[in-house]
Structures are given as structure tokens and as C-alpha cells.
PDB file of C-alpha atoms and ligand atoms in Angstrom:
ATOM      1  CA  UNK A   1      15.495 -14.719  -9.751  1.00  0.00           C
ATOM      2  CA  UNK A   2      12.172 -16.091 -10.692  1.00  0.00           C
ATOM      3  CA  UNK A   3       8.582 -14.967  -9.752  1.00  0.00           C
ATOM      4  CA  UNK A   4       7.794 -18.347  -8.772  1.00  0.00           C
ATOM      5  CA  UNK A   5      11.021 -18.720  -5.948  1.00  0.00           C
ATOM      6  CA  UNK A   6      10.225 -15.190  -5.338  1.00  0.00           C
ATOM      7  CA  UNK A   7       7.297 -16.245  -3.824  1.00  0.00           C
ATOM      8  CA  UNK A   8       7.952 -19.076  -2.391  1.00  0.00           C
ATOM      9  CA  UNK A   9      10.997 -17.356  -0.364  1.00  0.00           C
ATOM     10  CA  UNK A  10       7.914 -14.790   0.494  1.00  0.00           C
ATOM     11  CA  UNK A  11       5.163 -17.594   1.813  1.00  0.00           C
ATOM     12  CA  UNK A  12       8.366 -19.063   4.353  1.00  0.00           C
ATOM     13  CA  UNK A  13       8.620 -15.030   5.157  1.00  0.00           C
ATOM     14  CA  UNK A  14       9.239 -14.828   8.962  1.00  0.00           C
ATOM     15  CA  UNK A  15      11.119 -11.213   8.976  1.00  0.00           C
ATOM     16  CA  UNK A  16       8.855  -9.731  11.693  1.00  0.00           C
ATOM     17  CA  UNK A  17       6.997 -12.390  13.222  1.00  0.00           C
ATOM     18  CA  UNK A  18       7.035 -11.363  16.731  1.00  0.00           C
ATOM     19  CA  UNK A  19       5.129  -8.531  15.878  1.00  0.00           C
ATOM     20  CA  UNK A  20       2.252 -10.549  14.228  1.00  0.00           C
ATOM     21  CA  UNK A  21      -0.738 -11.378  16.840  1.00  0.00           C
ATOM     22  CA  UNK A  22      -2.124 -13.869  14.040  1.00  0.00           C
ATOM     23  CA  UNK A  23       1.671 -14.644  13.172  1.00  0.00           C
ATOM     24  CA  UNK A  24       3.044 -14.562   9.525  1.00  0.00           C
ATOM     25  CA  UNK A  25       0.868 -15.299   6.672  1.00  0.00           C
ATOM     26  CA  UNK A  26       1.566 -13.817   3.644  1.00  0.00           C
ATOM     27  CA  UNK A  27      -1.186 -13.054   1.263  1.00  0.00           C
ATOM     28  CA  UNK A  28      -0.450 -11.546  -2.520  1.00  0.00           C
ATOM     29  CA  UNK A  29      -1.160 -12.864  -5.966  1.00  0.00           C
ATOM     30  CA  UNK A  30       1.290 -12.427  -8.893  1.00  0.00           C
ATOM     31  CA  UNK A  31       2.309 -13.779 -11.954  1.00  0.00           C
ATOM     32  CA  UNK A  32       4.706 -13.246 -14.868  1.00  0.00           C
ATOM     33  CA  UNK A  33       1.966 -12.019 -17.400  1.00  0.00           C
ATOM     34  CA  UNK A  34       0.175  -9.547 -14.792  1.00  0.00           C
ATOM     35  CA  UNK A  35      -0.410  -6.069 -16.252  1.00  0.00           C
ATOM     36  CA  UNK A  36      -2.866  -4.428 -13.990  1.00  0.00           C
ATOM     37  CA  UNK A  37      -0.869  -4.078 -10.334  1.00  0.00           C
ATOM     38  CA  UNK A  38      -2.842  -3.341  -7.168  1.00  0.00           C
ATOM     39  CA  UNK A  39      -0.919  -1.910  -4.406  1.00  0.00           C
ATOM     40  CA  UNK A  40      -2.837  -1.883  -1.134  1.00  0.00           C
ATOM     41  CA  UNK A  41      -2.140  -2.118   2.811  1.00  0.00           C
ATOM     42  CA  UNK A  42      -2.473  -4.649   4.785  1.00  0.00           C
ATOM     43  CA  UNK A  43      -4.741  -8.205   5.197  1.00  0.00           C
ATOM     44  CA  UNK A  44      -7.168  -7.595   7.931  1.00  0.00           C
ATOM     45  CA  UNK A  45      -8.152 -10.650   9.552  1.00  0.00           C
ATOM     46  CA  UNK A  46     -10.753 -11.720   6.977  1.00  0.00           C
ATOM     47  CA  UNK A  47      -8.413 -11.804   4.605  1.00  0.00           C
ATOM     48  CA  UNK A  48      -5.595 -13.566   7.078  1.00  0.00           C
ATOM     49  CA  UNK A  49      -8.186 -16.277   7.726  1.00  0.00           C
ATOM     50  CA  UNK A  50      -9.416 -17.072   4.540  1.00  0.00           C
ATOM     51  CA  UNK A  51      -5.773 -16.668   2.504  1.00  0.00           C
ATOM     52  CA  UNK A  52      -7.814 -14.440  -0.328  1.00  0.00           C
ATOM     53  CA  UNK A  53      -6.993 -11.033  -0.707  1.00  0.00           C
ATOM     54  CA  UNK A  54      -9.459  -8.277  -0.564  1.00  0.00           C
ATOM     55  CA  UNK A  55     -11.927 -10.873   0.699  1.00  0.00           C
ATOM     56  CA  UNK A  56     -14.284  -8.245   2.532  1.00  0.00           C
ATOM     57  CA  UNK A  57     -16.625  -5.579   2.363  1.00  0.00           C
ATOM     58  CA  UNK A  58     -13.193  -2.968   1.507  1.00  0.00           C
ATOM     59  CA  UNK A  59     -12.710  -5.546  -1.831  1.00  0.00           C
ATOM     60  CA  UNK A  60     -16.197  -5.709  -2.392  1.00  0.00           C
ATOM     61  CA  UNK A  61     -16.212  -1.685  -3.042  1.00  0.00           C
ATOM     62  CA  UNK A  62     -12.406  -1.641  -4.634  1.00  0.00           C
ATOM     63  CA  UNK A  63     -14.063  -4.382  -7.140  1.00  0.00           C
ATOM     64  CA  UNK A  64     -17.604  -2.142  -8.017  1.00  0.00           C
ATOM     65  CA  UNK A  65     -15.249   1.331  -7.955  1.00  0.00           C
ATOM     66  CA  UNK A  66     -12.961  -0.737 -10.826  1.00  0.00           C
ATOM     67  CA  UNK A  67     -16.397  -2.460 -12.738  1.00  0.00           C
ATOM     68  CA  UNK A  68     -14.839  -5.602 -11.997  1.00  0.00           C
ATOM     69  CA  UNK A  69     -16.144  -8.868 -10.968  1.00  0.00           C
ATOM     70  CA  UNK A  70     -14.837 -11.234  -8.662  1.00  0.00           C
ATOM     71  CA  UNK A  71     -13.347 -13.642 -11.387  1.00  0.00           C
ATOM     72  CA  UNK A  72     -11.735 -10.724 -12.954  1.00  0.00           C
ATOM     73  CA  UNK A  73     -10.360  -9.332 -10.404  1.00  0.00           C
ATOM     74  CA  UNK A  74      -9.146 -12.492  -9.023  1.00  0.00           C
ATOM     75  CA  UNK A  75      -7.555 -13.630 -12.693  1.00  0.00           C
ATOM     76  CA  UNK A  76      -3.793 -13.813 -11.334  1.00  0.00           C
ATOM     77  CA  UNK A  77      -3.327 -13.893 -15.027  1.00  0.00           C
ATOM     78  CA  UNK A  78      -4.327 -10.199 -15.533  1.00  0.00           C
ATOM     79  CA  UNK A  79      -4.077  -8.847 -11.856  1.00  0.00           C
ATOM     80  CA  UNK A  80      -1.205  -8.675  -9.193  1.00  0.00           C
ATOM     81  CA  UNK A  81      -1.972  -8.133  -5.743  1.00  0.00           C
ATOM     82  CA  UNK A  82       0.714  -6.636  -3.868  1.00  0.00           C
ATOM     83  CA  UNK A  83       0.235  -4.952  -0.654  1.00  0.00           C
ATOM     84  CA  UNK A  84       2.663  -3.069   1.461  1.00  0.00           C
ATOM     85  CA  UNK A  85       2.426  -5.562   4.164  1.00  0.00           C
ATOM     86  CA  UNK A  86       1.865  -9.201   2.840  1.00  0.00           C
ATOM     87  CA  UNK A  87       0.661 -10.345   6.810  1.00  0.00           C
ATOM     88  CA  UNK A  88      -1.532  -8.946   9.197  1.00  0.00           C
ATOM     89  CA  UNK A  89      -0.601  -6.660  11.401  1.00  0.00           C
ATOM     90  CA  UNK A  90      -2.863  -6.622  14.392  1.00  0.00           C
ATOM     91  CA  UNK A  91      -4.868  -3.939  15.933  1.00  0.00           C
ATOM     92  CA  UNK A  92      -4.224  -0.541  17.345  1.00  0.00           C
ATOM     93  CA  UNK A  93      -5.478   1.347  20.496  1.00  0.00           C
ATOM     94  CA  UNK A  94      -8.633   2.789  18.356  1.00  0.00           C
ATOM     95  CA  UNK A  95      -9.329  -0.943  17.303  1.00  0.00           C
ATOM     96  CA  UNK A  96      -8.389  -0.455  13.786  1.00  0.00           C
ATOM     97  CA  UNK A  97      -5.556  -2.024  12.201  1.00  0.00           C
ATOM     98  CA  UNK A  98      -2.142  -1.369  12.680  1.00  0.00           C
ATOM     99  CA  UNK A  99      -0.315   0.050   9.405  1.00  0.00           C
ATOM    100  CA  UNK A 100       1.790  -2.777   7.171  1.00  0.00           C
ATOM    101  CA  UNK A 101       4.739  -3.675   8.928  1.00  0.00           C
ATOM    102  CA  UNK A 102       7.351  -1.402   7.826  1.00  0.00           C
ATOM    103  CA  UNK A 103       9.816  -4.499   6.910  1.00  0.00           C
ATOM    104  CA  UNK A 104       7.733  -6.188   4.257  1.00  0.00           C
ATOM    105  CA  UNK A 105       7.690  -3.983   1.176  1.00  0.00           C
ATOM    106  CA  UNK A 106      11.519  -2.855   1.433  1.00  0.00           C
ATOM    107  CA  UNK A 107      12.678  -6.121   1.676  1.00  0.00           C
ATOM    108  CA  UNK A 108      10.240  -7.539  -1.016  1.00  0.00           C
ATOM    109  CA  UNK A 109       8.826  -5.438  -3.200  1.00  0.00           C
ATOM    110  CA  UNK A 110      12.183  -4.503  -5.688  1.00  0.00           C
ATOM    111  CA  UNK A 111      12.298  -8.413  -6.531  1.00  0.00           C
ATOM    112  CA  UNK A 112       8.473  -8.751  -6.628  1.00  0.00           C
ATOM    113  CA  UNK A 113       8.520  -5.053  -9.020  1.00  0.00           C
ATOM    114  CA  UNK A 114      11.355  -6.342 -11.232  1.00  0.00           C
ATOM    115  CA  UNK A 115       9.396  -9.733 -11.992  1.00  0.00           C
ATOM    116  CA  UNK A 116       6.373  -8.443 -13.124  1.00  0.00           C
ATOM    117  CA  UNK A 117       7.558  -6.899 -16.649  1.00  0.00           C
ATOM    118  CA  UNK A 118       4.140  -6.339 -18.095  1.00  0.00           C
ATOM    119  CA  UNK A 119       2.649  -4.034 -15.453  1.00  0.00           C
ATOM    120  CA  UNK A 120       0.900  -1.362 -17.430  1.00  0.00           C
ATOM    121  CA  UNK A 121      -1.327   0.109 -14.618  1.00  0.00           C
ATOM    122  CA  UNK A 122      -0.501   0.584 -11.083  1.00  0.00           C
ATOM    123  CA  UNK A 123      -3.004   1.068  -8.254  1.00  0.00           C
ATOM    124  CA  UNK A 124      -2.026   3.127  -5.094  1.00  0.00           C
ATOM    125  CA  UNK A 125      -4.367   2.020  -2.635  1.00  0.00           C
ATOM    126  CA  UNK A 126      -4.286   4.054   0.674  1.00  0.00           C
ATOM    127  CA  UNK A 127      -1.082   6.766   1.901  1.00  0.00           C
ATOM    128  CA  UNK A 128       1.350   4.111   2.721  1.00  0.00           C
ATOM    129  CA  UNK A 129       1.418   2.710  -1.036  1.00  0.00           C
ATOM    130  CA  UNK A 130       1.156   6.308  -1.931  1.00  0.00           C
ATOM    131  CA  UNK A 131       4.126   7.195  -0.043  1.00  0.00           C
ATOM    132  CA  UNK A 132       6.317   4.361  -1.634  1.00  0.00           C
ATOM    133  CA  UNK A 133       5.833   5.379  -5.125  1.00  0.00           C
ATOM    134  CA  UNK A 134       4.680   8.694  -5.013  1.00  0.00           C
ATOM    135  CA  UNK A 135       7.891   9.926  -3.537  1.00  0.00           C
ATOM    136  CA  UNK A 136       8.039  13.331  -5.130  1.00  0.00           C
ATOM    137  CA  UNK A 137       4.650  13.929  -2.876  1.00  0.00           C
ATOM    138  CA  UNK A 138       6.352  14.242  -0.098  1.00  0.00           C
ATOM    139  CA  UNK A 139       4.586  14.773   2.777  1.00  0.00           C
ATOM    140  CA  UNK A 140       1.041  15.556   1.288  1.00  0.00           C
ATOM    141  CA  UNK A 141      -1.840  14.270   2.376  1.00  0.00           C
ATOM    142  CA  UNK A 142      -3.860  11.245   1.070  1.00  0.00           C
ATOM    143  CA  UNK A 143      -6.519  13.336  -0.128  1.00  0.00           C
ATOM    144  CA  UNK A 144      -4.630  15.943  -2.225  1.00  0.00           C
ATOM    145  CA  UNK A 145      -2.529  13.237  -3.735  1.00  0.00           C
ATOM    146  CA  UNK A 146      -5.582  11.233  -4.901  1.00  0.00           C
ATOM    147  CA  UNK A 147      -7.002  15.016  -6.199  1.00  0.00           C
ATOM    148  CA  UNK A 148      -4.000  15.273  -8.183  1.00  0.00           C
ATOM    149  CA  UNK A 149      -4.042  11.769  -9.826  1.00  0.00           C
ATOM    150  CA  UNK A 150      -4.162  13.181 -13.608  1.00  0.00           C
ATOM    151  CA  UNK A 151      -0.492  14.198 -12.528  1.00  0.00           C
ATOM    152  CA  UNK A 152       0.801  10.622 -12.504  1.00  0.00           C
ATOM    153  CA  UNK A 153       0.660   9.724 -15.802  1.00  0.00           C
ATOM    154  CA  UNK A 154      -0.922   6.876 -17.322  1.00  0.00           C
ATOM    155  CA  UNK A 155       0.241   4.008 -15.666  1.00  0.00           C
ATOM    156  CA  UNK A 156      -0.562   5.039 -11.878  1.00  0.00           C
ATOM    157  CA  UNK A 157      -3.810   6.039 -10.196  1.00  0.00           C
ATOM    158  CA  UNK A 158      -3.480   6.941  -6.554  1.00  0.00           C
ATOM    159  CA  UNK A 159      -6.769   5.436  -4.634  1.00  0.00           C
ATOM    160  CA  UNK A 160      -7.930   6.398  -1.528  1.00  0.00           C
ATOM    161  CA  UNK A 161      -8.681   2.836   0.662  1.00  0.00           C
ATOM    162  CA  UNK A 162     -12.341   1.865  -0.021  1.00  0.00           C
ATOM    163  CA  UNK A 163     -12.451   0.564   4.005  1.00  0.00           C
ATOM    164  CA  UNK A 164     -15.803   1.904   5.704  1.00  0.00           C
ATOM    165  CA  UNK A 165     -13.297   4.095   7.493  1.00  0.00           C
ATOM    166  CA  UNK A 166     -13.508   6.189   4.343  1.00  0.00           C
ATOM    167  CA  UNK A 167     -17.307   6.525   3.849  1.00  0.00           C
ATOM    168  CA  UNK A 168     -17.073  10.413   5.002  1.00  0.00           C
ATOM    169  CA  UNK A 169     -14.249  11.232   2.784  1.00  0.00           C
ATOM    170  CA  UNK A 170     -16.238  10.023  -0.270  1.00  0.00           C
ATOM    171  CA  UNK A 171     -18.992  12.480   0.260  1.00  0.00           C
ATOM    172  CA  UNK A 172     -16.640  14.885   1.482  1.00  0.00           C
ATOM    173  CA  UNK A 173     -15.114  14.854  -2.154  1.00  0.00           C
ATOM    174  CA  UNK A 174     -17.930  14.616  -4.698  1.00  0.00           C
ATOM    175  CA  UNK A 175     -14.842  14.905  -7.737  1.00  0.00           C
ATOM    176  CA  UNK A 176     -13.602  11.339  -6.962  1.00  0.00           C
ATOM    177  CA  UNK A 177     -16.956   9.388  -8.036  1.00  0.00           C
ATOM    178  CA  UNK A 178     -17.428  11.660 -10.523  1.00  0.00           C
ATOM    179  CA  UNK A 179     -14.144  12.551 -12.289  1.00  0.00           C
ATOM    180  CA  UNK A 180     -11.620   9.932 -10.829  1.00  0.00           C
ATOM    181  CA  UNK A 181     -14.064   6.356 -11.189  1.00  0.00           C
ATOM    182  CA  UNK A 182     -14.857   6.882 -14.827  1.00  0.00           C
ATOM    183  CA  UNK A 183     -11.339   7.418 -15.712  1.00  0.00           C
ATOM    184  CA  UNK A 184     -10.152   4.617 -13.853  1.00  0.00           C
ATOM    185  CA  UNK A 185     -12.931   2.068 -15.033  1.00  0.00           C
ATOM    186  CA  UNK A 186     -11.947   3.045 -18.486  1.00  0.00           C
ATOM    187  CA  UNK A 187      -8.554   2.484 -18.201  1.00  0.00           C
ATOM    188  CA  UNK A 188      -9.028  -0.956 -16.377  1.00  0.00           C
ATOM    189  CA  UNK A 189     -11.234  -2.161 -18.742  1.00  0.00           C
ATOM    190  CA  UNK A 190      -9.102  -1.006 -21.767  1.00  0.00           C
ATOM    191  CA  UNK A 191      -6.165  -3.006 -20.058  1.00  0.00           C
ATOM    192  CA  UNK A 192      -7.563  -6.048 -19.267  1.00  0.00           C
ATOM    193  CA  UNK A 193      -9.858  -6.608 -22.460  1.00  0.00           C
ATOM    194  CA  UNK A 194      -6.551  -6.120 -24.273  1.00  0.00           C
ATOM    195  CA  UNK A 195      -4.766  -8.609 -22.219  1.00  0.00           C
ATOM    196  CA  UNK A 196      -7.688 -11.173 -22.430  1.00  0.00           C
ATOM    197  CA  UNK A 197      -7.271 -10.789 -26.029  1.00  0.00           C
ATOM    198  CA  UNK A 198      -3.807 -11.247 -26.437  1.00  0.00           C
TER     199      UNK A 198
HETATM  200  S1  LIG B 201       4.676  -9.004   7.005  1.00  0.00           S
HETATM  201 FE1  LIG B 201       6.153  -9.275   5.321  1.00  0.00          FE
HETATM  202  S2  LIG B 201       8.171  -9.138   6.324  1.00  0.00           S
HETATM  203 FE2  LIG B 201       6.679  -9.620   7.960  1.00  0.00          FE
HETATM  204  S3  LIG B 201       6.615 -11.876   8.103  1.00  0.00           S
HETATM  205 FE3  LIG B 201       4.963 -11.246   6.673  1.00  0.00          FE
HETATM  206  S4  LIG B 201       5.937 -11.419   4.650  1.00  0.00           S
HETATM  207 FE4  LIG B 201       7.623 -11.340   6.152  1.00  0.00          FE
END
């Protein structure tokens, strides 16, 4: 199955529309040639209105912790953008948004995964993309899986989501600007120089 009726089939999605205030819009980036993958959550309804992912003040930090600018970042030649739920979700009782709707990445995400061959660096943004592809983590938390991100290997970072939520939790852990940020700008920029060269 092609990428290209891969998505397609995804932007007629309709799987769980009765649970979508905003109703379904799907909202990822991919193509063939892709190698750096970013894995987030959810659009938030920025991102639902304008159709661009990570079109807000969360992609605005995910781009400066990565040293990337906007026409790098959004170079669907070089970068994928995946998240666990392609539509947004609505809002919960605390006014934040609800998590990705549990349907989306199991019933997407193998066919999406397995057409994207040149993936070379994955980006776990946030527990829920964490808890899809981290499975031997089991049930720890967001912060000690992000703590242990030399574990992974070379071809997956575990992030923690740049949202505003997570302001605190980046002064909280000091080792994440200054250990994690210049590993991960190094190996983003060694990717995608490579791949603009090629
Ligand atoms: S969130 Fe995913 S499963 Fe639900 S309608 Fe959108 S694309 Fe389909």
C-alpha cells in the first residue's frame, strides 16, 4: 500500500467522529524520503484550525529545543509528523486537552510506520508516544523515561511535550537543557544536513 493512498484513506478518516467537538480533521505530514520522525499528541485547536502541525507556541519551543527553523522543520521531505491522534480531541474538565483518541494510532500508525523506510531518528514527544514505542518502560513515568533517553539507542529520543504545561518540569530537571538538547540538536542536524545532501 502506498504512502500517498495511505493518506488519503487517513484525511477521509471518520473512525471516532462522535467524539470530536471540532469533528475529524486529520493533521500529519509524511513522505516516502522522510528520515527524521516526530511522534507527538494531539492537534490543539490552533493547529485544527489552521491544518499546520505544531503551529503554536508548543512548536515554536519543539523547533528552538531541535535548532530548527520553520522551513526545516516543515520540509516534508526531511521530516514526518505523526502524532498519536491525527484530530483534535477536545477539552477536559481542567480545560486542557483531552489525550489522542485511543483509535487513531492502532489503526494507522503500522501502515503509516511501514511506509516511511528511511526513518533514521524517532522523536517521542509526550507519555502517550512514549508508551507506544517504549513498551519495555512499562509503566514509568514521563520524566524517568526522558532521564533515561541514552538507553534507547540511536534512533529514538524520548521528549517530554514542550506545551507551557511543562514550564515547571524544565526547571525542575536542569539535566534535560543541559545534557539531553545538545545531544539531540547534534543528532538532528547530523541527519538532516546528510539528507539535504543526498
Ligand atoms: S482521530 Fe484518528 S481515528 Fe479519529 S477520526 Fe481522526 S484520523 Fe480517524
Amino acid at each position: 500500500m502506498s504512502l500517498s493512498r495511505t493518506l488519503a484513506e487517513v484525511r477521509g478518516c471518520r473512525l471516532c467522529a462522535e467524539h470530536l467537538p471540532l469533528g475529524p480533521r486529520p493533521v500529519l505530514r509524511a513522505t516516502t524520503s522522510a528520515r527524521l520522525l516526530i511522534i507527538g499528541q494531539a492537534p490543539g485547536t490552533k493547529v485544527h484550525e489552521t491544518g499546520i502541525p505544531w503551529n503554536d507556541a508548543s512548536g515554536a519551543r519543539l523547533r528552538d529545543w531541535l535548532q530548527l527553523a520553520p522551513e526545516t522543520f516543515y520540509d516534508e521531505s526531511r521530516v514526518a509528523i505523526v502524532p498519536m491522534g491525527f484530530c483534535y480531541p477536545g477539552r477536559d474538565a481542567k480545560g486542557g486537552d483531552k489525550p489522542p483518541r485511543p483509535e487513531c494510532a492502532p489503526t494507522w500508525h503500522p501502515r503509516l510506520m511501514e511506509a516511511l523506510p528511511d526513518i533514521a531518528l524517532t522523536l517521542l514527544v509526550g507519555s502517550y508516544a512514549q508508551a507506544r514505542y517504549l513498551p519495555e518502560t512499562g509503566k514509568m513515568t514521563m520524566t524517568a523515561r526522558v532521564a533515561a533517553w541514552r538507553d534507547f539507542g540511536p534512533g529514538t529520543i524520548p521528549l517530554p511535550h514542550p506545551s507551557w504545561r511543562n514550564t515547571a518540569w524544565l526547571k525542575r530537571n536542569p539535566w534535560f537543557e543541559s545534557d539531553l538538547l545538545p545531544e539531540l540538536r547534534a543528532r538532528v542536524a547530523a541527519l538532516l544536513s546528510s539528507s539535504a545532501a543526498a
